[in-house]
Structures are given as structure tokens and as C-alpha cells.
Coordinates of C-alpha atoms in Angstrom, one line a residue:
M53 CA 12.2 2.7 -3.4
P54 CA 9.2 0.4 -4.2
S55 CA 5.8 1.2 -2.9
T56 CA 5.0 -0.4 0.5
T57 CA 1.3 -0.8 -0.2
F58 CA -0.9 -2.3 -2.9
R59 CA -4.7 -2.1 -3.5
I60 CA -6.0 -5.6 -4.1
G61 CA -8.9 -5.5 -6.6
G62 CA -8.1 -1.8 -6.9
D63 CA -9.8 -0.9 -3.6
L64 CA -8.4 -3.0 -0.7
P65 CA -5.1 -1.6 0.6
V66 CA -2.6 -3.9 2.2
G67 CA 1.1 -3.8 3.1
R68 CA 3.0 -5.5 0.3
L69 CA 5.0 -7.8 2.6
G70 CA 2.5 -10.3 4.1
F71 CA 2.6 -13.4 6.2
G72 CA 1.8 -17.0 5.1
A73 CA 0.3 -18.8 8.1
M74 CA 0.7 -22.4 6.7
H75 CA 3.6 -23.3 9.0
L76 CA 1.9 -22.3 12.2
P77 CA 1.7 -25.5 14.3
T78 CA -1.8 -26.7 15.0
E79 CA -1.6 -30.5 15.4
K80 CA -0.7 -30.6 19.1
P81 CA -2.5 -28.6 21.8
E82 CA 0.8 -27.7 23.4
D83 CA 1.9 -26.0 20.2
R84 CA -1.1 -23.7 20.0
P85 CA 0.3 -20.9 22.3
S86 CA 3.3 -20.6 20.1
A87 CA 1.2 -20.4 16.9
V88 CA -1.0 -17.7 18.5
A89 CA 2.1 -15.7 19.6
V90 CA 3.6 -15.7 16.1
A91 CA 0.3 -14.6 14.5
R92 CA 0.0 -11.7 17.1
R93 CA 3.6 -10.7 16.6
A94 CA 3.0 -10.5 12.8
V95 CA 0.3 -7.9 13.3
D96 CA 2.4 -6.1 16.0
L97 CA 5.1 -5.7 13.3
G98 CA 2.7 -4.1 10.9
I99 CA 1.7 -6.9 8.7
T100 CA -1.8 -6.4 7.2
L101 CA -2.0 -9.4 4.8
I102 CA -2.2 -12.9 6.2
D103 CA -2.7 -16.0 4.0
T104 CA -4.3 -19.2 5.1
A105 CA -6.3 -22.1 3.6
H106 CA -8.9 -24.8 4.5
M107 CA -6.2 -27.3 3.7
Y108 CA -3.8 -26.0 6.4
G109 CA -4.7 -28.3 9.2
N110 CA -8.2 -29.1 7.8
G111 CA -9.4 -25.6 9.0
A112 CA -7.3 -25.6 12.2
N113 CA -5.1 -22.9 10.8
E114 CA -8.1 -20.6 10.2
E115 CA -9.2 -21.3 13.8
V116 CA -5.8 -20.4 15.3
L117 CA -5.8 -17.1 13.5
A118 CA -9.2 -16.3 14.8
E119 CA -8.1 -17.2 18.3
A120 CA -5.1 -15.0 18.0
L121 CA -6.5 -12.0 16.3
H122 CA -10.3 -11.8 16.5
P123 CA -11.7 -9.1 16.7
Y124 CA -9.5 -8.2 13.8
P125 CA -7.8 -4.8 13.3
K126 CA -9.7 -2.9 10.6
D127 CA -6.7 -2.8 8.3
L128 CA -6.0 -6.6 8.5
L129 CA -6.9 -8.8 5.5
I130 CA -7.0 -12.6 6.2
T131 CA -7.3 -14.4 2.9
T132 CA -8.2 -18.1 2.7
K133 CA -8.3 -20.7 0.0
V134 CA -10.8 -23.4 -0.9
G135 CA -11.0 -26.2 -3.4
V136 CA -9.0 -28.9 -1.6
V137 CA -10.9 -31.3 0.7
R138 CA -10.0 -34.2 2.9
S139 CA -11.9 -37.5 2.7
D140 CA -13.6 -38.6 5.9
E141 CA -13.0 -42.2 4.9
T142 CA -9.3 -42.2 3.8
G143 CA -8.0 -39.0 5.3
E144 CA -6.5 -38.2 1.9
W145 CA -6.6 -34.7 0.3
A146 CA -8.1 -34.2 -3.1
L147 CA -9.1 -31.3 -5.3
N148 CA -12.8 -30.6 -5.4
G149 CA -14.1 -27.7 -7.4
R150 CA -17.8 -28.7 -7.4
P151 CA -20.0 -25.7 -6.5
D152 CA -21.7 -27.5 -3.5
S153 CA -18.3 -28.4 -2.0
L154 CA -16.9 -24.8 -2.5
R155 CA -20.1 -23.3 -0.9
A156 CA -19.6 -25.6 2.1
E157 CA -16.0 -24.7 2.4
V158 CA -16.8 -21.0 2.3
D159 CA -19.4 -21.4 5.1
Q160 CA -16.9 -23.3 7.2
A161 CA -14.2 -20.6 6.6
L162 CA -16.7 -17.9 7.7
R163 CA -17.4 -19.8 10.9
R164 CA -13.8 -20.6 11.7
L165 CA -12.5 -17.1 11.0
R166 CA -15.6 -15.6 12.8
V167 CA -16.5 -13.2 10.0
D168 CA -19.5 -12.6 7.9
R169 CA -17.5 -11.9 4.7
L170 CA -14.3 -13.1 3.2
E171 CA -12.7 -10.0 1.6
L172 CA -10.5 -12.2 -0.6
L173 CA -11.2 -15.8 -1.4
Q174 CA -8.8 -17.8 -3.5
L175 CA -9.3 -21.1 -5.4
H176 CA -6.5 -23.3 -4.1
R177 CA -6.2 -25.2 -7.4
I178 CA -8.2 -25.8 -10.5
D179 CA -9.7 -29.3 -10.2
P180 CA -8.3 -31.4 -13.1
E181 CA -11.2 -33.9 -12.7
T182 CA -13.7 -31.2 -13.6
P183 CA -13.9 -29.7 -17.1
L184 CA -12.3 -26.3 -17.1
A185 CA -15.6 -24.7 -18.3
D186 CA -17.3 -26.2 -15.3
Q187 CA -14.6 -25.1 -13.0
L188 CA -15.0 -21.5 -14.3
G189 CA -18.7 -21.9 -13.7
T190 CA -17.8 -22.5 -10.1
L191 CA -16.0 -19.2 -10.1
R192 CA -19.1 -17.6 -11.5
E193 CA -21.0 -19.2 -8.6
L194 CA -18.5 -17.6 -6.2
R195 CA -19.2 -14.3 -7.9
E196 CA -22.8 -14.8 -7.0
L197 CA -21.8 -15.5 -3.4
R198 CA -20.0 -12.2 -3.5
D199 CA -23.3 -10.5 -4.5
A200 CA -24.8 -12.2 -1.5
G201 CA -22.2 -10.6 0.7
K202 CA -20.1 -13.7 1.7
V203 CA -17.1 -13.0 -0.6
G204 CA -15.6 -9.7 -1.6
R205 CA -12.9 -10.6 -4.2
I206 CA -11.8 -13.8 -5.9
G207 CA -8.3 -15.0 -6.5
L208 CA -6.6 -18.1 -8.1
S209 CA -3.6 -20.2 -7.2
E210 CA -1.2 -22.1 -9.4
V211 CA -2.6 -21.1 -12.8
T212 CA -1.2 -20.6 -16.2
T213 CA -1.6 -17.5 -18.3
A214 CA -4.2 -19.2 -20.4
E215 CA -6.2 -20.3 -17.3
L216 CA -6.0 -16.8 -15.9
A217 CA -7.2 -15.2 -19.2
E218 CA -10.1 -17.6 -19.4
A219 CA -11.1 -17.1 -15.8
R220 CA -11.1 -13.3 -16.3
E221 CA -13.7 -13.8 -19.0
V222 CA -16.0 -15.2 -16.3
V223 CA -15.2 -13.2 -13.2
D224 CA -13.0 -10.4 -12.0
I225 CA -9.7 -11.9 -10.6
A226 CA -8.1 -9.9 -7.8
S227 CA -5.1 -12.0 -7.0
V228 CA -3.0 -14.9 -8.2
Q229 CA -0.9 -17.1 -5.9
N230 CA 1.8 -19.0 -7.7
R231 CA 5.2 -20.5 -6.7
Y232 CA 7.9 -17.9 -7.4
N233 CA 11.2 -16.8 -6.0
L234 CA 14.6 -15.4 -7.0
T235 CA 15.8 -18.7 -8.3
D236 CA 12.5 -20.1 -9.6
R237 CA 10.9 -17.8 -12.1
E238 CA 8.8 -20.4 -14.0
H239 CA 5.7 -18.2 -13.6
E240 CA 7.3 -15.0 -14.9
P241 CA 4.7 -14.9 -17.8
V242 CA 1.9 -15.1 -15.2
L243 CA 3.5 -12.3 -13.2
A244 CA 3.6 -10.2 -16.4
A245 CA -0.1 -10.9 -17.1
C246 CA -0.9 -9.8 -13.5
E247 CA 1.2 -6.6 -13.9
A248 CA -0.7 -5.7 -17.1
A249 CA -4.0 -6.2 -15.4
E250 CA -2.9 -4.8 -12.0
I251 CA -3.7 -8.1 -10.3
A252 CA -2.0 -8.8 -7.0
F253 CA 0.6 -11.6 -7.3
L254 CA 1.2 -13.5 -4.1
P255 CA 4.3 -15.7 -4.5
W256 CA 4.6 -18.7 -2.3
R257 CA 7.9 -20.5 -1.5
T258 CA 9.4 -17.1 -1.6
V259 CA 12.9 -18.2 -0.5
A260 CA 13.3 -21.6 -2.2
W261 CA 13.2 -23.7 1.0
G262 CA 15.6 -21.4 2.8
K263 CA 18.6 -22.2 0.5
A264 CA 19.1 -18.7 -0.7
G265 CA 22.5 -18.4 1.0
D266 CA 23.8 -21.2 -1.1
R267 CA 24.1 -18.8 -4.0
A268 CA 27.4 -16.9 -3.9
E269 CA 25.9 -13.7 -5.4
V270 CA 23.0 -13.7 -2.9
A271 CA 25.4 -14.2 0.0
A272 CA 27.7 -11.4 -1.3
V273 CA 24.8 -8.9 -1.6
A274 CA 23.6 -9.9 1.9
A275 CA 27.1 -9.2 3.3
E276 CA 27.3 -5.8 1.5
L277 CA 23.9 -4.8 3.0
D278 CA 24.5 -6.3 6.4
A279 CA 21.4 -8.4 5.9
T280 CA 20.6 -12.1 5.7
P281 CA 20.2 -14.0 2.4
T282 CA 16.5 -14.5 3.1
Q283 CA 16.0 -10.7 3.5
V284 CA 17.8 -10.1 0.2
C285 CA 15.6 -12.5 -1.6
L286 CA 12.4 -11.0 -0.1
A287 CA 13.7 -7.5 -0.9
W288 CA 14.3 -8.6 -4.5
L289 CA 10.8 -9.8 -4.8
L290 CA 9.4 -6.5 -3.6
D291 CA 11.6 -4.6 -6.0
H292 CA 11.0 -6.9 -8.9
S293 CA 7.3 -6.0 -9.5
P294 CA 4.9 -3.5 -8.1
V295 CA 2.1 -6.1 -8.0
M296 CA 4.3 -8.6 -6.0
L297 CA 3.0 -9.3 -2.4
P298 CA 5.3 -11.9 -0.9
I299 CA 3.8 -14.0 1.9
P300 CA 6.8 -15.8 3.6
G301 CA 5.8 -18.2 6.3
T302 CA 7.4 -19.3 9.5
S303 CA 6.6 -20.8 12.9
S304 CA 9.3 -18.7 14.6
I305 CA 9.1 -15.2 15.9
A306 CA 12.8 -14.7 15.2
H307 CA 12.4 -15.7 11.6
L308 CA 9.2 -13.6 11.3
E309 CA 11.1 -10.5 12.5
E310 CA 13.9 -11.3 10.0
N311 CA 11.4 -11.5 7.2
V312 CA 9.8 -8.2 8.1
G313 CA 13.2 -6.5 8.1
A314 CA 13.4 -7.2 4.4
A315 CA 11.0 -4.4 3.7
D316 CA 13.6 -1.9 4.9
L317 CA 16.3 -3.0 2.5
V318 CA 17.1 -0.7 -0.5
L319 CA 18.5 -2.4 -3.6
T320 CA 20.6 -0.1 -5.8
P321 CA 20.3 -0.6 -9.5
E322 CA 23.7 -2.3 -9.4
L323 CA 22.7 -4.7 -6.7
R324 CA 19.4 -5.4 -8.4
G325 CA 21.2 -6.2 -11.6
R326 CA 23.4 -8.7 -9.9
L327 CA 20.5 -10.4 -8.3
D328 CA 18.5 -10.4 -11.6
G329 CA 21.3 -12.5 -13.0
V330 CA 20.8 -15.3 -10.4
A331 CA 19.0 -18.1 -12.1
G332 CA 18.2 -21.8 -11.8
A333 CA 16.7 -23.8 -8.9
A334 CA 18.4 -23.5 -5.6

């Protein structure tokens, strides 16, 4: 059976099945109690890795996590992402990898999450308008922030193997967050690079928009295990690689509990082989 824990950066232990907070509702005040309840239930169920970002609600997602969970349990890691900002004039979102912008986002995240240190900070995207060398210089600046005590570990999101390799020449990379699921394995080479370097791989869109049950083989395996197709897809991710840390998201406690149940599924080699053969976009 796959290990249930992983040490991010080699020294920060978390449970391998995490929670993506992106879908927690924050726009309407009447939705906030529901968002708080889901976040608290995640921790009650034993989740120790929660992923958020400045972009999720323009910081509101970070604030709702703080409202729900602060003061945080000692074993809980809340990781956030920076590098995408919203224009005050147009309201549109755009990538911004300039050092001054990233520093400001880090300070805002610290305030919203009510912490003095971000144990894992991830760059949401590499800014295409900034030369890659300059963007990597931004990561070097983030490394300097770490020395100042504001950031513990640095991760990347939606990167290629070449970008990951170049980034690692500048700064230690503790995690990579790329789109990946049973039917969408475009970033398999990136996953392989993470395995070789023991870098945590946090797949997002873990269940292909909830269409896993459309695949006959997935539905068949789910029936044999008395599980749901979603649980089968999450179990496959956990079984597929020891560095895989899925972060399925939801705004529903029922779906959250369903997702957490995937950690208890055991895939036999025969079932694993059948699922390995599932390919193509759902």
C-alpha cells in the first residue's frame, strides 16, 4: 500500500491526500459559514495540506481559511500561490512576476493567513512578459525572503521540465503544481523529474471535471471496490507515484468526505494495470 505521508522539501511532513480550497465560496457573505464549515471538516478528517492562492477571490480564500482554522494545528500546512494580480482599474487578472509585486503579495498573504512565515510558497505561473532569466531572478529574491524568515520553501506551478531544471539552478524547488489526472497525463515527464529529485507533485484538476465515471473501465473498477469513480481516480493518483500529493477541491462536505475516503482504497496490481490503460481526455 502506498505511503500515506510525504516530506515536502525533505523535512516537512504532510498527509499525501490534501485539499484544494479554490472552490470555497467567498463572494457572498451568506456563503461564508459554509466555506468555514468545509475547511474545518477537512482538518477534522485528518487533512494536513491545504492549497490556496492570492488569485482565489483576490485574497478572500486565504482570509476564510484563517477565519476557519486559525490558530492552526501544528501539523497543518497551508500553502499559497503568488504571481497573478488583479488590476484595480479593469478588474482583470494578469501574471506579474516582478520582484516588487511578489514581495507585496507575500506580505498580503502573511497578513491574511495571520502567520509570520509561509512554509511553502508557490509561484502561480511564470510570467511570459518577463524574460525567463528575470523571472528566475525573482525566485532568487524569494529565496532571500526565506532567509529573512518570511518563506520556508518555494514551489512552482504549470512548468515544463526545462523550466523546472533551470529554476533548480537558481533555488531549491520543493513542489510543483501541474494539471494531471488519470485521463490527462500531459505532464508525465514533469512528474518523472519530480520523482527523480524527490520534489512534491501536487496535481490540480485531479478528476477531470468530475467526468471520471464516463470511462467504462473506471466505472467497472469502482463497482468492484464498492467505491465511486472519483475515489478510484484519486486512489490511482496516490498509487501512481510516491511524490504525488493530490489536492482535490470542493465546496461540499459530502464530496469532501467522499474524496478523503479514497485514501483507504487498495488497488491490486490487476486493478492498477487496468486503470493505467485508461488514456485520453475525459
